[in-house]
Each structure stands twice: as structure tokens, then as C-alpha cells.
Backbone as a chain_set.jsonl record, in Angstrom:
{"seq": "ACGNAGGGDLATTVFPFILRGTRLLGVDSVSPPHEERADVWARLDSDLDRGLLRSTVTTVGLEDVPRVAGDILEGKIRGRVVVDLGA", "coords": {"N": [[6.291, -7.22, -1.56], [3.579, -9.228, 0.033], [0.464, -8.661, 1.439], [-0.489, -7.668, 4.78], [1.822, -5.373, 6.61], [3.882, -7.004, 8.926], [5.043, -5.964, 11.026], [7.139, -3.117, 12.614], [9.826, -3.198, 12.101], [12.679, -2.548, 10.584], [15.3, -3.881, 8.516], [17.851, -2.513, 7.841], [20.208, -0.5, 6.244], [20.957, 2.967, 6.318], [22.193, 4.01, 4.24], [21.552, 3.41, 1.253], [19.212, 4.856, 0.553], [20.1, 7.107, 1.114], [22.086, 7.89, -0.616], [20.885, 7.589, -3.139], [19.179, 9.992, -2.431], [16.551, 9.563, -1.517], [13.51, 9.355, 0.257], [12.375, 7.844, 2.646], [9.092, 7.353, 4.384], [6.727, 7.122, 6.493], [3.948, 6.369, 8.587], [2.455, 6.528, 11.809], [0.199, 5.137, 12.642], [-1.21, 4.07, 15.331], [-0.218, 5.154, 17.677], [-0.73, 8.133, 18.074], [-3.277, 10.467, 19.326], [-6.866, 9.709, 19.763], [-8.301, 12.014, 18.644], [-6.078, 13.384, 16.713], [-5.875, 11.157, 15.083], [-8.41, 10.689, 13.991], [-8.887, 13.333, 12.228], [-6.825, 12.927, 10.365], [-7.677, 11.043, 8.95], [-10.011, 12.301, 8.241], [-8.657, 14.089, 6.288], [-7.544, 12.737, 4.442], [-9.896, 11.932, 3.83], [-11.36, 13.698, 2.536], [-9.091, 14.496, 0.475], [-8.052, 12.191, -0.987], [-7.867, 11.037, -4.124], [-10.269, 9.053, -5.289], [-10.731, 7.607, -7.794], [-8.39, 7.197, -8.797], [-7.135, 5.776, -7.054], [-8.936, 3.427, -7.195], [-8.006, 2.99, -10.046], [-5.631, 1.032, -8.943], [-6.525, -1.263, -8.068], [-7.008, -4.491, -9.32], [-9.111, -6.597, -9.614], [-9.478, -10.143, -9.686], [-10.838, -13.48, -10.389], [-10.982, -16.673, -8.166], [-9.895, -18.829, -9.803], [-8.124, -17.604, -11.648], [-5.725, -16.771, -10.107], [-3.002, -18.667, -10.066], [-2.458, -17.893, -12.371], [-1.817, -14.943, -11.89], [-0.413, -14.951, -9.756], [2.149, -15.564, -10.813], [2.406, -13.691, -12.81], [2.789, -11.611, -10.656], [5.11, -12.194, -9.549], [6.891, -12.18, -11.728], [6.742, -9.508, -11.468], [5.071, -7.807, -13.189], [2.664, -7.421, -12.178], [0.857, -4.051, -10.739], [0.195, -2.317, -8.118], [-3.003, -3.455, -6.175], [-3.944, -6.603, -6.144], [-7.48, -8.289, -5.876], [-9.084, -10.864, -4.753], [-12.248, -12.569, -5.992], [-14.091, -14.532, -4.6], [-16.325, -14.971, -5.029], [-16.874, -15.043, -7.635]], "CA": [[5.331, -7.988, -0.713], [2.291, -9.48, -0.18], [-0.598, -8.749, 2.981], [-0.33, -6.685, 5.87], [2.96, -5.787, 7.157], [4.34, -8.065, 10.06], [5.706, -5.132, 12.418], [7.454, -1.804, 11.904], [11.063, -2.935, 11.932], [13.238, -2.765, 9.166], [16.342, -4.598, 9.173], [18.884, -2.252, 6.523], [21.253, 0.679, 6.811], [20.43, 4.353, 5.871], [23.474, 4.506, 2.74], [20.726, 3.422, -0.015], [18.415, 5.903, 1.022], [21.126, 8.858, 1.114], [22.842, 7.729, -1.745], [19.369, 7.986, -3.825], [18.204, 11.279, -2.311], [15.225, 8.953, -0.927], [12.894, 9.651, 1.798], [11.743, 6.51, 3.577], [8.296, 7.801, 5.057], [5.811, 5.83, 7.123], [3.015, 6.57, 9.187], [2.052, 6.007, 12.993], [-1.473, 4.811, 12.8], [-1.746, 3.536, 16.471], [0.175, 5.934, 19.157], [-1.441, 9.216, 18.157], [-4.691, 10.615, 20.232], [-7.806, 9.394, 18.701], [-8.754, 13.326, 17.926], [-5.599, 13.297, 15.737], [-5.808, 10.191, 13.876], [-10.128, 11.335, 13.205], [-8.543, 14.172, 11.63], [-6.022, 12.518, 9.718], [-8.857, 10.394, 8.259], [-10.979, 13.271, 7.304], [-7.978, 14.692, 5.453], [-7.708, 11.753, 3.969], [-11.145, 11.324, 2.615], [-11.082, 14.775, 1.238], [-7.867, 14.845, -0.317], [-7.717, 11.327, -1.628], [-8.322, 10.68, -5.41], [-10.811, 7.743, -5.296], [-10.947, 6.999, -9.045], [-6.762, 6.823, -8.815], [-7.403, 4.4, -6.142], [-9.575, 2.486, -7.679], [-6.958, 2.482, -10.782], [-4.339, 0.448, -8.934], [-6.733, -2.458, -8.023], [-7.542, -5.236, -10.083], [-9.93, -7.794, -9.106], [-9.716, -11.703, -10.395], [-11.499, -14.598, -10.079], [-9.874, -17.805, -7.808], [-9.319, -19.491, -11.052], [-6.992, -16.641, -12.193], [-4.732, -16.852, -8.876], [-2.009, -19.43, -10.202], [-1.724, -16.781, -13.22], [-1.549, -13.697, -11.291], [0.828, -14.975, -8.901], [3.367, -15.593, -11.522], [2.539, -12.034, -13.179], [3.245, -10.771, -9.362], [6.653, -12.661, -9.108], [7.523, -11.226, -12.569], [6.912, -7.747, -11.487], [4.206, -7.341, -13.969], [1.793, -6.187, -11.508], [1.308, -2.924, -10.098], [-1.133, -2.109, -7.419], [-3.178, -4.671, -5.173], [-4.967, -8.086, -6.462], [-8.183, -8.697, -5.092], [-9.342, -12.412, -5.23], [-13.129, -12.478, -5.482], [-14.222, -15.978, -4.157], [-17.68, -15.332, -5.709], [-16.77, -14.603, -9.153]], "C": [[3.839, -8.263, -0.907], [1.402, -9.259, 1.418], [-0.018, -7.647, 3.574], [1.204, -6.336, 6.485], [3.089, -6.233, 8.659], [4.979, -7.142, 11.286], [6.121, -4.158, 11.793], [8.921, -1.925, 12.11], [11.603, -3.187, 10.729], [14.616, -2.768, 9.285], [17.792, -4.289, 8.291], [19.722, -0.942, 7.063], [20.702, 1.763, 6.015], [20.821, 4.612, 4.349], [22.356, 4.19, 1.486], [20.607, 4.678, -0.383], [19.276, 7.681, 0.795], [21.451, 8.766, -0.198], [21.635, 7.958, -2.867], [18.883, 9.448, -4.054], [16.88, 10.818, -1.933], [15.026, 9.108, -0.06], [11.953, 8.385, 2.067], [10.864, 7.512, 4.546], [7.131, 6.556, 5.334], [4.801, 6.912, 8.216], [2.454, 5.623, 10.68], [0.909, 5.803, 13.21], [-1.908, 4.32, 14.414], [-1.684, 4.46, 17.952], [-0.781, 7.288, 19.208], [-2.872, 9.197, 19.001], [-5.658, 10.162, 19.348], [-8.449, 10.737, 17.926], [-7.71, 13.185, 16.43], [-5.75, 12.074, 14.602], [-7.265, 10.348, 13.228], [-9.745, 12.198, 12.497], [-7.881, 14.153, 10.578], [-6.911, 11.699, 8.523], [-9.778, 11.179, 7.631], [-10.107, 13.616, 6.171], [-7.885, 14.09, 4.23], [-8.855, 11.393, 2.834], [-11.585, 12.718, 1.813], [-10.311, 14.804, 0.23], [-7.818, 13.683, -1.536], [-8.642, 11.122, -3.013], [-8.958, 9.321, -5.891], [-10.891, 7.361, -6.889], [-9.5, 6.809, -9.58], [-6.926, 5.627, -7.95], [-7.89, 3.441, -6.725], [-8.703, 1.919, -8.984], [-5.822, 1.894, -10.125], [-4.95, -0.687, -8.058], [-7.429, -3.412, -8.968], [-7.836, -6.527, -9.416], [-10.177, -9.223, -10.075], [-10.353, -12.429, -9.555], [-10.48, -15.855, -9.271], [-9.211, -18.574, -8.826], [-8.063, -18.84, -11.333], [-6.048, -16.319, -11.136], [-3.862, -17.27, -9.439], [-1.045, -18.351, -11.656], [-1.067, -15.491, -13.315], [-0.504, -13.724, -10.703], [1.958, -15.083, -9.603], [3.121, -14.386, -12.413], [3.198, -11.071, -11.903], [4.966, -10.991, -9.52], [7.605, -12.46, -10.249], [7.417, -9.75, -12.813], [5.77, -7.604, -12.495], [2.813, -6.521, -13.121], [1.886, -5.206, -10.612], [-0.182, -2.763, -9.336], [-1.527, -3.214, -6.015], [-4.062, -5.316, -6.139], [-5.885, -8.175, -5.496], [-9.098, -9.997, -5.438], [-10.87, -12.246, -4.593], [-13.829, -13.817, -5.808], [-15.257, -16.121, -4.861], [-17.575, -15.15, -7.338], [-16.728, -15.756, -10.144]], "O": [[3.077, -7.734, -1.716], [1.861, -9.778, 2.437], [0.762, -6.847, 3.058], [1.765, -7.358, 6.882], [2.34, -5.746, 9.506], [5.347, -7.636, 12.352], [5.789, -3.98, 10.621], [9.481, -0.848, 12.315], [11.098, -3.943, 9.899], [15.212, -1.93, 9.962], [18.637, -5.142, 8.019], [19.757, -0.563, 8.233], [19.988, 1.485, 5.051], [20.145, 5.172, 3.486], [22.467, 5.049, 0.61], [21.263, 5.413, -1.121], [18.984, 8.829, 0.459], [21.048, 9.654, -0.949], [21.903, 8.975, -3.506], [18.44, 10.008, -5.057], [15.987, 11.662, -2.003], [15.907, 9.12, 0.8], [10.847, 8.206, 1.557], [11.411, 8.302, 5.316], [6.81, 5.548, 4.704], [5.08, 8.083, 8.471], [2.14, 4.432, 10.685], [0.462, 6.406, 14.185], [-3.122, 4.229, 14.597], [-2.485, 4.548, 18.882], [-1.487, 7.523, 20.189], [-3.473, 8.162, 19.287], [-5.384, 10.182, 18.148], [-9.003, 10.635, 16.831], [-8.194, 12.962, 15.321], [-5.716, 12.255, 13.384], [-7.367, 10.159, 12.016], [-10.437, 12.019, 11.495], [-8.036, 15.041, 9.74], [-6.699, 11.844, 7.319], [-10.323, 10.835, 6.583], [-10.606, 13.506, 5.051], [-8.069, 14.65, 3.149], [-8.855, 10.909, 1.702], [-12.058, 12.744, 0.677], [-10.727, 15.107, -0.888], [-7.621, 13.971, -2.716], [-9.872, 11.06, -2.998], [-8.392, 8.577, -6.692], [-11.392, 6.236, -6.879], [-9.347, 6.315, -10.697], [-6.787, 4.499, -8.421], [-7.187, 2.433, -6.8], [-8.59, 0.703, -9.137], [-4.779, 2.196, -10.705], [-4.159, -1.207, -7.271], [-8.516, -3.034, -9.405], [-7.066, -7.297, -8.842], [-10.961, -9.271, -11.023], [-10.497, -12.248, -8.346], [-9.33, -16.008, -9.683], [-8.042, -18.937, -8.698], [-7.004, -19.464, -11.265], [-5.438, -15.29, -11.427], [-3.231, -16.261, -9.754], [0.145, -18.139, -11.889], [-0.278, -15.002, -14.124], [0.373, -12.872, -10.849], [2.952, -14.665, -9.009], [4.236, -14.108, -12.854], [3.907, -10.079, -12.074], [5.822, -10.109, -9.585], [8.824, -12.505, -10.079], [7.754, -9.028, -13.751], [5.636, -6.396, -12.3], [2.223, -5.47, -13.369], [2.753, -5.237, -9.739], [-1.303, -2.995, -9.788], [-0.755, -3.644, -5.158], [-4.829, -4.68, -6.862], [-5.509, -8.168, -4.324], [-9.788, -9.99, -6.457], [-11.092, -11.962, -3.416], [-14.109, -14.189, -6.948], [-15.417, -17.203, -5.426], [-18.591, -15.186, -8.032], [-16.647, -15.53, -11.351]]}, "num_chains": 1, "name": "protein.A"}
């Protein structure tokens, strides 16, 4: 998938998750009170390994988009790709 989620709907059954022993987890970042969200963001700030996070991002120039798009479609890219329009 590319971009942000278009909504919270998930049209599927639970059977594949049950059979594989997989948990489908998510975060409601809109409904909780402000204080709870602030606590969560503070925890994320203290616990997140920023080096690991940086390792999941690849930056490419606009001229590289066709090649990288092909790599994405072939499943060769993990993480996020940022297109630097000034590169």
C-alpha cells in the first residue's frame, strides 16, 4: 500500500489471522483524550530507536521514481520511500 490509510474499515474475515496465530493490532489516535495521547507520544519519543527508524527510509530523487516504483511493485522495497524534489 502507498500513502495514508483511507479509513478504518477492514473488509476481511478473522480466519487467516486465527489460523496463522497472527494478531491484528492498531492504534486509535483520534478518540483518546488529549492527555492520554500526549502520554503515548512521550512514551514513543523515549522508546523509539531513531536509528532503526531512519534505516527504514530511503530517499530518492524525482528521476528515480520510475525505477523505484518498479522495485516497490516487485516487492524489493521495505519501509518508506521519500521523493526529494530538490535532489
